[in-house]
Amino acid sequence: MVRQLEITLKPKRRGFHLVTDEIASQLPEMPKTGIVNIFTKHTSCGLSINENCDPDVRTDLETIFNRLVPENRPGYEHRLEGTDDMPAHAKSTLSGVSITIPITDGRLNLGTWQGIYLCEFRNHGGSRQVVVTIIGE
């Protein structure tokens, strides 16, 4: 069994956002076992699985990514879409644009402290589309 759907995530401000419930609430009935791949159709945001309890983790990740890839750095040539755009592309490459989660007993098999993050790297990224592919039996 293979199913695929597209979900539009609500616009988020720049930062790391827990979107597990927003995605899970739009999923169809899941197979007993399998995998779910979630892929974002954008080049200036990313997806990650990380801490779902302490919001300080999201704040710290924003700080770390901004130190790794600062804005307004001399040498960036791609500036057509604003000073946050080229750093957003680099951060997207670092975080990745897809995640895969096992399905067990018809549910996403995330760890107790794991959640799905939308990593929004633009100041005003807008709504984000993700493609969800469910493979299972």
Tab-separated table of N, CA and C in Angstrom:
chain	number	residue	atom	x	y	z
A	1	MET	N	0.843	-1.179	0.000
A	1	MET	CA	0.000	0.000	0.000
A	1	MET	C	0.885	1.237	0.000
A	2	VAL	N	0.602	2.136	-0.909
A	2	VAL	CA	1.304	3.422	-0.953
A	2	VAL	C	0.244	4.511	-1.089
A	3	ARG	N	0.344	5.506	-0.230
A	3	ARG	CA	-0.547	6.685	-0.315
A	3	ARG	C	0.306	7.925	-0.253
A	4	GLN	N	-0.151	8.951	-0.952
A	4	GLN	CA	0.584	10.215	-0.933
A	4	GLN	C	-0.418	11.362	-0.865
A	5	LEU	N	-0.087	12.353	-0.045
A	5	LEU	CA	-0.924	13.537	0.052
A	5	LEU	C	-0.036	14.743	0.298
A	6	GLU	N	-0.608	15.889	0.033
A	6	GLU	CA	0.109	17.145	0.275
A	6	GLU	C	-0.618	17.909	1.377
A	7	ILE	N	0.162	18.419	2.320
A	7	ILE	CA	-0.366	19.175	3.454
A	7	ILE	C	0.231	20.569	3.407
A	8	THR	N	-0.592	21.576	3.641
A	8	THR	CA	-0.108	22.950	3.751
A	8	THR	C	-0.019	23.313	5.221
A	9	LEU	N	1.182	23.647	5.661
A	9	LEU	CA	1.388	24.072	7.045
A	9	LEU	C	1.128	25.567	7.162
A	10	LYS	N	0.553	25.967	8.265
A	10	LYS	CA	0.268	27.382	8.503
A	10	LYS	C	1.566	28.186	8.517
A	11	PRO	N	1.514	29.449	8.085
A	11	PRO	CA	2.722	30.288	8.127
A	11	PRO	C	3.268	30.395	9.551
A	12	LYS	N	4.571	30.376	9.641
A	12	LYS	CA	5.254	30.481	10.934
A	12	LYS	C	6.333	31.561	10.824
A	13	ARG	N	6.619	32.187	11.940
A	13	ARG	CA	7.724	33.142	11.972
A	13	ARG	C	9.036	32.354	11.903
A	14	ARG	N	10.096	33.049	11.695
A	14	ARG	CA	11.410	32.423	11.645
A	14	ARG	C	11.671	31.682	12.952
A	15	GLY	N	12.211	30.478	12.854
A	15	GLY	CA	12.524	29.688	14.044
A	15	GLY	C	12.207	28.219	13.833
A	16	PHE	N	12.280	27.489	14.924
A	16	PHE	CA	12.044	26.045	14.923
A	16	PHE	C	10.691	25.800	15.576
A	17	HIS	N	9.791	25.140	14.841
A	17	HIS	CA	8.405	25.012	15.283
A	17	HIS	C	7.989	23.547	15.344
A	18	LEU	N	7.397	23.165	16.438
A	18	LEU	CA	6.881	21.820	16.616
A	18	LEU	C	5.580	21.697	15.818
A	19	VAL	N	5.556	20.831	14.810
A	19	VAL	CA	4.391	20.695	13.935
A	19	VAL	C	3.839	19.268	13.917
A	20	THR	N	4.225	18.473	14.886
A	20	THR	CA	3.772	17.078	14.928
A	20	THR	C	2.256	16.984	14.851
A	21	ASP	N	1.555	17.711	15.722
A	21	ASP	CA	0.094	17.634	15.755
A	21	ASP	C	-0.537	18.191	14.480
A	22	GLU	N	0.039	19.272	13.953
A	22	GLU	CA	-0.501	19.867	12.729
A	22	GLU	C	-0.435	18.873	11.564
A	23	ILE	N	0.632	18.104	11.503
A	23	ILE	CA	0.769	17.098	10.445
A	23	ILE	C	-0.068	15.867	10.759
A	24	ALA	N	0.064	15.328	11.967
A	24	ALA	CA	-0.631	14.085	12.326
A	24	ALA	C	-2.149	14.219	12.200
A	25	SER	N	-2.675	15.388	12.490
A	25	SER	CA	-4.132	15.586	12.425
A	25	SER	C	-4.663	15.533	10.993
A	26	GLN	N	-3.786	15.644	10.011
A	26	GLN	CA	-4.207	15.634	8.605
A	26	GLN	C	-3.860	14.328	7.894
A	27	LEU	N	-3.301	13.370	8.633
A	27	LEU	CA	-2.938	12.095	8.022
A	27	LEU	C	-4.160	11.191	7.909
A	28	PRO	N	-4.215	10.397	6.847
A	28	PRO	CA	-5.293	9.408	6.740
A	28	PRO	C	-5.024	8.247	7.693
A	29	GLU	N	-5.928	7.285	7.702
A	29	GLU	CA	-5.698	6.080	8.500
A	29	GLU	C	-4.383	5.444	8.044
A	30	MET	N	-3.585	5.055	9.009
A	30	MET	CA	-2.253	4.532	8.712
A	30	MET	C	-2.285	3.002	8.654
A	31	PRO	N	-1.365	2.410	7.881
A	31	PRO	CA	-1.258	0.947	7.885
A	31	PRO	C	-0.718	0.458	9.232
A	32	LYS	N	-0.833	-0.832	9.476
A	32	LYS	CA	-0.357	-1.393	10.747
A	32	LYS	C	1.147	-1.193	10.908
A	33	THR	N	1.904	-1.467	9.866
A	33	THR	CA	3.356	-1.241	9.892
A	33	THR	C	3.767	-0.566	8.594
A	34	GLY	N	4.872	0.181	8.657
A	34	GLY	CA	5.374	0.837	7.463
A	34	GLY	C	6.253	2.015	7.799
A	35	ILE	N	6.319	2.957	6.865
A	35	ILE	CA	7.089	4.184	7.059
A	35	ILE	C	6.324	5.361	6.472
A	36	VAL	N	6.605	6.523	7.014
A	36	VAL	CA	6.082	7.781	6.483
A	36	VAL	C	7.282	8.641	6.135
A	37	ASN	N	7.293	9.152	4.920
A	37	ASN	CA	8.302	10.132	4.540
A	37	ASN	C	7.586	11.468	4.406
A	38	ILE	N	8.169	12.500	5.007
A	38	ILE	CA	7.623	13.854	4.917
A	38	ILE	C	8.687	14.727	4.267
A	39	PHE	N	8.323	15.386	3.178
A	39	PHE	CA	9.257	16.149	2.342
A	39	PHE	C	8.715	17.551	2.146
A	40	THR	N	9.518	18.568	2.419
A	40	THR	CA	9.081	19.942	2.161
A	40	THR	C	9.478	20.353	0.753
A	41	LYS	N	8.577	21.068	0.089
A	41	LYS	CA	8.782	21.482	-1.301
A	41	LYS	C	9.403	22.874	-1.385
A	42	HIS	N	10.275	23.190	-0.449
A	42	HIS	CA	10.864	24.528	-0.388
A	42	HIS	C	12.372	24.429	-0.162
A	43	THR	N	13.080	25.495	-0.541
A	43	THR	CA	14.544	25.503	-0.407
A	43	THR	C	15.035	26.439	0.697
A	44	SER	N	14.112	27.000	1.469
A	44	SER	CA	14.532	27.925	2.527
A	44	SER	C	13.922	27.566	3.877
A	45	CYS	N	13.541	26.315	4.015
A	45	CYS	CA	13.102	25.782	5.304
A	45	CYS	C	13.568	24.336	5.359
A	46	GLY	N	13.365	23.689	6.474
A	46	GLY	CA	13.771	22.303	6.599
A	46	GLY	C	12.848	21.560	7.538
A	47	LEU	N	13.113	20.261	7.677
A	47	LEU	CA	12.379	19.413	8.604
A	47	LEU	C	13.378	18.685	9.486
A	48	SER	N	12.979	18.431	10.707
A	48	SER	CA	13.862	17.744	11.635
A	48	SER	C	13.012	17.027	12.682
A	49	ILE	N	13.597	16.053	13.325
A	49	ILE	CA	12.981	15.419	14.488
A	49	ILE	C	13.862	15.771	15.671
A	50	ASN	N	13.228	16.315	16.717
A	50	ASN	CA	14.014	16.718	17.874
A	50	ASN	C	13.117	16.806	19.104
A	51	GLU	N	13.650	17.368	20.162
A	51	GLU	CA	13.013	17.510	21.475
A	51	GLU	C	11.625	18.140	21.375
A	52	ASN	N	10.624	17.474	21.955
A	52	ASN	CA	9.259	17.995	21.874
A	52	ASN	C	8.745	18.582	23.187
A	53	CYS	N	9.585	18.651	24.204
A	53	CYS	CA	9.108	19.072	25.525
A	53	CYS	C	9.578	20.479	25.894
A	54	ASP	N	10.869	20.673	25.950
A	54	ASP	CA	11.431	21.941	26.427
A	54	ASP	C	11.590	22.922	25.264
A	55	PRO	N	10.826	24.019	25.238
A	55	PRO	CA	10.925	24.984	24.136
A	55	PRO	C	12.282	25.677	24.056
A	56	ASP	N	13.084	25.615	25.115
A	56	ASP	CA	14.425	26.204	25.059
A	56	ASP	C	15.285	25.536	23.989
A	57	VAL	N	15.015	24.272	23.688
A	57	VAL	CA	15.766	23.580	22.638
A	57	VAL	C	15.568	24.294	21.307
A	58	ARG	N	14.340	24.682	21.008
A	58	ARG	CA	14.065	25.374	19.745
A	58	ARG	C	14.769	26.730	19.688
A	59	THR	N	14.779	27.438	20.813
A	59	THR	CA	15.478	28.731	20.887
A	59	THR	C	16.977	28.535	20.689
A	60	ASP	N	17.528	27.522	21.350
A	60	ASP	CA	18.963	27.258	21.223
A	60	ASP	C	19.344	26.834	19.812
A	61	LEU	N	18.496	26.036	19.161
A	61	LEU	CA	18.789	25.647	17.782
A	61	LEU	C	18.815	26.862	16.859
A	62	GLU	N	17.888	27.792	17.070
A	62	GLU	CA	17.888	29.034	16.279
A	62	GLU	C	19.202	29.784	16.477
A	63	THR	N	19.662	29.882	17.716
A	63	THR	CA	20.932	30.555	18.020
A	63	THR	C	22.104	29.849	17.336
A	64	ILE	N	22.136	28.534	17.411
A	64	ILE	CA	23.226	27.755	16.811
A	64	ILE	C	23.245	27.939	15.293
A	65	PHE	N	22.091	27.805	14.643
A	65	PHE	CA	22.039	27.948	13.186
A	65	PHE	C	22.432	29.360	12.752
A	66	ASN	N	22.014	30.378	13.513
A	66	ASN	CA	22.374	31.755	13.157
A	66	ASN	C	23.871	32.011	13.319
A	67	ARG	N	24.499	31.341	14.256
A	67	ARG	CA	25.961	31.476	14.398
A	67	ARG	C	26.690	30.742	13.287
A	68	LEU	N	26.169	29.579	12.903
A	68	LEU	CA	26.803	28.808	11.827
A	68	LEU	C	26.688	29.511	10.480
A	69	VAL	N	25.521	30.127	10.225
A	69	VAL	CA	25.253	30.756	8.930
A	69	VAL	C	24.648	32.139	9.175
A	70	PRO	N	25.493	33.127	9.426
A	70	PRO	CA	24.974	34.468	9.727
A	70	PRO	C	24.463	35.191	8.481
A	71	GLU	N	23.570	36.136	8.706
A	71	GLU	CA	23.093	37.005	7.618
A	71	GLU	C	24.104	38.119	7.381
A	72	ASN	N	23.953	38.788	6.250
A	72	ASN	CA	24.761	39.962	5.894
A	72	ASN	C	26.260	39.678	5.889
A	73	ARG	N	26.632	38.478	5.606
A	73	ARG	CA	28.052	38.133	5.579
A	73	ARG	C	28.643	38.547	4.237
A	74	PRO	N	29.771	39.234	4.250
A	74	PRO	CA	30.418	39.579	2.975
A	74	PRO	C	30.731	38.303	2.190
A	75	GLY	N	30.519	38.361	0.913
A	75	GLY	CA	30.819	37.211	0.075
A	75	GLY	C	29.592	36.483	-0.450
A	76	TYR	N	28.437	36.684	0.176
A	76	TYR	CA	27.216	36.084	-0.377
A	76	TYR	C	26.867	36.822	-1.666
A	77	GLU	N	26.659	36.101	-2.727
A	77	GLU	CA	26.290	36.728	-3.996
A	77	GLU	C	24.785	36.697	-4.234
A	78	HIS	N	24.109	35.686	-3.735
A	78	HIS	CA	22.665	35.565	-3.933
A	78	HIS	C	21.959	36.457	-2.906
A	79	ARG	N	21.466	37.607	-3.375
A	79	ARG	CA	20.801	38.568	-2.494
A	79	ARG	C	19.480	39.072	-3.073
A	80	LEU	N	19.022	38.473	-4.158
A	80	LEU	CA	17.833	38.966	-4.850
A	80	LEU	C	16.577	38.959	-3.994
A	81	GLU	N	16.486	38.028	-3.059
A	81	GLU	CA	15.253	37.887	-2.277
A	81	GLU	C	15.426	38.340	-0.829
A	82	GLY	N	16.467	39.085	-0.528
A	82	GLY	CA	16.658	39.597	0.823
A	82	GLY	C	17.864	38.993	1.512
A	83	THR	N	18.277	39.623	2.581
A	83	THR	CA	19.495	39.191	3.277
A	83	THR	C	19.302	37.886	4.035
A	84	ASP	N	18.055	37.470	4.272
A	84	ASP	CA	17.826	36.206	4.973
A	84	ASP	C	17.726	35.014	4.016
A	85	ASP	N	17.704	35.266	2.691
A	85	ASP	CA	17.444	34.188	1.746
A	85	ASP	C	18.622	33.235	1.559
A	86	MET	N	19.805	33.741	1.251
A	86	MET	CA	20.946	32.847	1.052
A	86	MET	C	21.266	32.066	2.322
A	87	PRO	N	21.279	32.705	3.497
A	87	PRO	CA	21.470	31.908	4.716
A	87	PRO	C	20.380	30.841	4.886
A	88	ALA	N	19.148	31.153	4.473
A	88	ALA	CA	18.063	30.170	4.577
A	88	ALA	C	18.340	28.953	3.701
A	89	HIS	N	18.876	29.166	2.500
A	89	HIS	CA	19.218	28.040	1.624
A	89	HIS	C	20.305	27.175	2.261
A	90	ALA	N	21.316	27.803	2.830
A	90	ALA	CA	22.402	27.043	3.464
A	90	ALA	C	21.881	26.264	4.678
A	91	LYS	N	21.038	26.899	5.481
A	91	LYS	CA	20.476	26.227	6.663
A	91	LYS	C	19.585	25.057	6.256
A	92	SER	N	18.851	25.221	5.154
A	92	SER	CA	18.016	24.134	4.649
A	92	SER	C	18.875	22.931	4.263
A	93	THR	N	20.023	23.207	3.654
A	93	THR	CA	20.941	22.130	3.302
A	93	THR	C	21.450	21.427	4.552
A	94	LEU	N	21.745	22.193	5.602
A	94	LEU	CA	22.241	21.596	6.850
A	94	LEU	C	21.176	20.755	7.557
A	95	SER	N	19.946	21.239	7.590
A	95	SER	CA	18.893	20.518	8.315
A	95	SER	C	18.303	19.371	7.506
A	96	GLY	N	18.244	19.553	6.207
A	96	GLY	CA	17.589	18.573	5.354
A	96	GLY	C	16.143	18.949	5.103
A	97	VAL	N	15.574	18.391	4.042
A	97	VAL	CA	14.211	18.740	3.651
A	97	VAL	C	13.234	17.573	3.779
A	98	SER	N	13.694	16.452	4.323
A	98	SER	CA	12.773	15.334	4.505
A	98	SER	C	13.147	14.530	5.745
A	99	ILE	N	12.139	13.863	6.279
A	99	ILE	CA	12.340	12.962	7.415
A	99	ILE	C	11.550	11.693	7.148
A	100	THR	N	11.975	10.606	7.744
A	100	THR	CA	11.271	9.330	7.636
A	100	THR	C	11.004	8.825	9.041
A	101	ILE	N	9.770	8.397	9.272
A	101	ILE	CA	9.340	7.937	10.593
A	101	ILE	C	8.703	6.559	10.428
A	102	PRO	N	9.048	5.595	11.282
A	102	PRO	CA	8.386	4.298	11.208
A	102	PRO	C	6.931	4.374	11.668
A	103	ILE	N	6.121	3.498	11.112
A	103	ILE	CA	4.740	3.313	11.551
A	103	ILE	C	4.680	1.977	12.274
A	104	THR	N	4.174	1.988	13.484
A	104	THR	CA	4.014	0.772	14.271
A	104	THR	C	2.606	0.776	14.866
A	105	ASP	N	1.897	-0.311	14.683
A	105	ASP	CA	0.521	-0.425	15.184
A	105	ASP	C	-0.351	0.742	14.719
A	106	GLY	N	-0.132	1.198	13.485
A	106	GLY	CA	-0.963	2.234	12.890
A	106	GLY	C	-0.689	3.645	13.375
A	107	ARG	N	0.448	3.846	14.059
A	107	ARG	CA	0.771	5.180	14.586
A	107	ARG	C	2.223	5.538	14.269
A	108	LEU	N	2.499	6.852	14.225
A	108	LEU	CA	3.893	7.292	14.077
A	108	LEU	C	4.666	6.802	15.293
A	109	ASN	N	5.773	6.135	15.055
A	109	ASN	CA	6.550	5.553	16.147
A	109	ASN	C	7.701	6.488	16.525
A	110	LEU	N	7.328	7.635	17.087
A	110	LEU	CA	8.312	8.600	17.585
A	110	LEU	C	8.642	8.267	19.029
A	111	GLY	N	9.847	8.617	19.451
A	111	GLY	CA	10.235	8.443	20.840
A	111	GLY	C	9.445	9.383	21.742
A	112	THR	N	9.476	9.100	23.019
A	112	THR	CA	8.722	9.880	24.005
A	112	THR	C	8.976	11.373	23.879
A	113	TRP	N	10.216	11.758	23.671
A	113	TRP	CA	10.585	13.175	23.653
A	113	TRP	C	10.828	13.694	22.252
A	114	GLN	N	10.356	12.983	21.231
A	114	GLN	CA	10.588	13.398	19.850
A	114	GLN	C	9.351	14.047	19.240
A	115	GLY	N	9.597	15.080	18.448
A	115	GLY	CA	8.542	15.732	17.696
A	115	GLY	C	9.065	16.167	16.345
A	116	ILE	N	8.157	16.459	15.436
A	116	ILE	CA	8.505	16.914	14.087
A	116	ILE	C	8.617	18.438	14.122
A	117	TYR	N	9.744	18.935	13.638
A	117	TYR	CA	9.980	20.379	13.565
A	117	TYR	C	9.891	20.863	12.126
A	118	LEU	N	9.224	21.995	11.938
A	118	LEU	CA	9.427	22.797	10.741
A	118	LEU	C	10.497	23.810	11.120
A	119	CYS	N	11.585	23.807	10.399
A	119	CYS	CA	12.683	24.746	10.623
A	119	CYS	C	12.485	25.879	9.618
A	120	GLU	N	11.925	26.976	10.067
A	120	GLU	CA	11.639	28.112	9.178
A	120	GLU	C	12.821	29.062	9.224
A	121	PHE	N	13.504	29.198	8.095
A	121	PHE	CA	14.729	29.996	8.046
A	121	PHE	C	14.531	31.377	7.430
A	122	ARG	N	13.337	31.671	6.919
A	122	ARG	CA	13.058	32.999	6.368
A	122	ARG	C	12.329	33.831	7.423
A	123	ASN	N	12.522	35.157	7.352
A	123	ASN	CA	11.802	36.038	8.268
A	123	ASN	C	10.296	35.975	8.016
A	124	HIS	N	9.913	35.825	6.749
A	124	HIS	CA	8.498	35.745	6.373
A	124	HIS	C	8.352	34.649	5.322
A	125	GLY	N	8.408	33.402	5.764
A	125	GLY	CA	8.397	32.278	4.828
A	125	GLY	C	7.048	31.950	4.228
A	126	GLY	N	5.977	32.314	4.906
A	126	GLY	CA	4.643	31.996	4.403
A	126	GLY	C	4.260	30.557	4.703
A	127	SER	N	3.138	30.129	4.118
A	127	SER	CA	2.715	28.745	4.325
A	127	SER	C	3.717	27.827	3.626
A	128	ARG	N	3.820	26.617	4.129
A	128	ARG	CA	4.782	25.645	3.584
A	128	ARG	C	4.057	24.362	3.218
A	129	GLN	N	4.375	23.839	2.034
A	129	GLN	CA	3.773	22.597	1.579
A	129	GLN	C	4.721	21.440	1.859
A	130	VAL	N	4.149	20.364	2.390
A	130	VAL	CA	4.908	19.134	2.578
A	130	VAL	C	4.174	18.002	1.876
A	131	VAL	N	4.936	17.105	1.277
A	131	VAL	CA	4.406	15.911	0.656
A	131	VAL	C	4.624	14.777	1.641
A	132	VAL	N	3.552	14.066	1.943
A	132	VAL	CA	3.602	12.935	2.864
A	132	VAL	C	3.376	11.662	2.056
A	133	THR	N	4.352	10.751	2.121
A	133	THR	CA	4.236	9.467	1.439
A	133	THR	C	4.194	8.375	2.500
A	134	ILE	N	3.128	7.589	2.477
A	134	ILE	CA	2.918	6.525	3.447
A	134	ILE	C	3.081	5.202	2.710
A	135	ILE	N	3.989	4.367	3.214
A	135	ILE	CA	4.231	3.050	2.611
A	135	ILE	C	4.059	2.027	3.719
A	136	GLY	N	3.210	1.041	3.492
A	136	GLY	CA	3.008	0.060	4.544
A	136	GLY	C	2.088	-1.059	4.150
A	137	GLU	N	1.805	-1.897	5.151
A	137	GLU	CA	0.894	-3.031	4.924
A	137	GLU	C	-0.027	-3.200	6.096
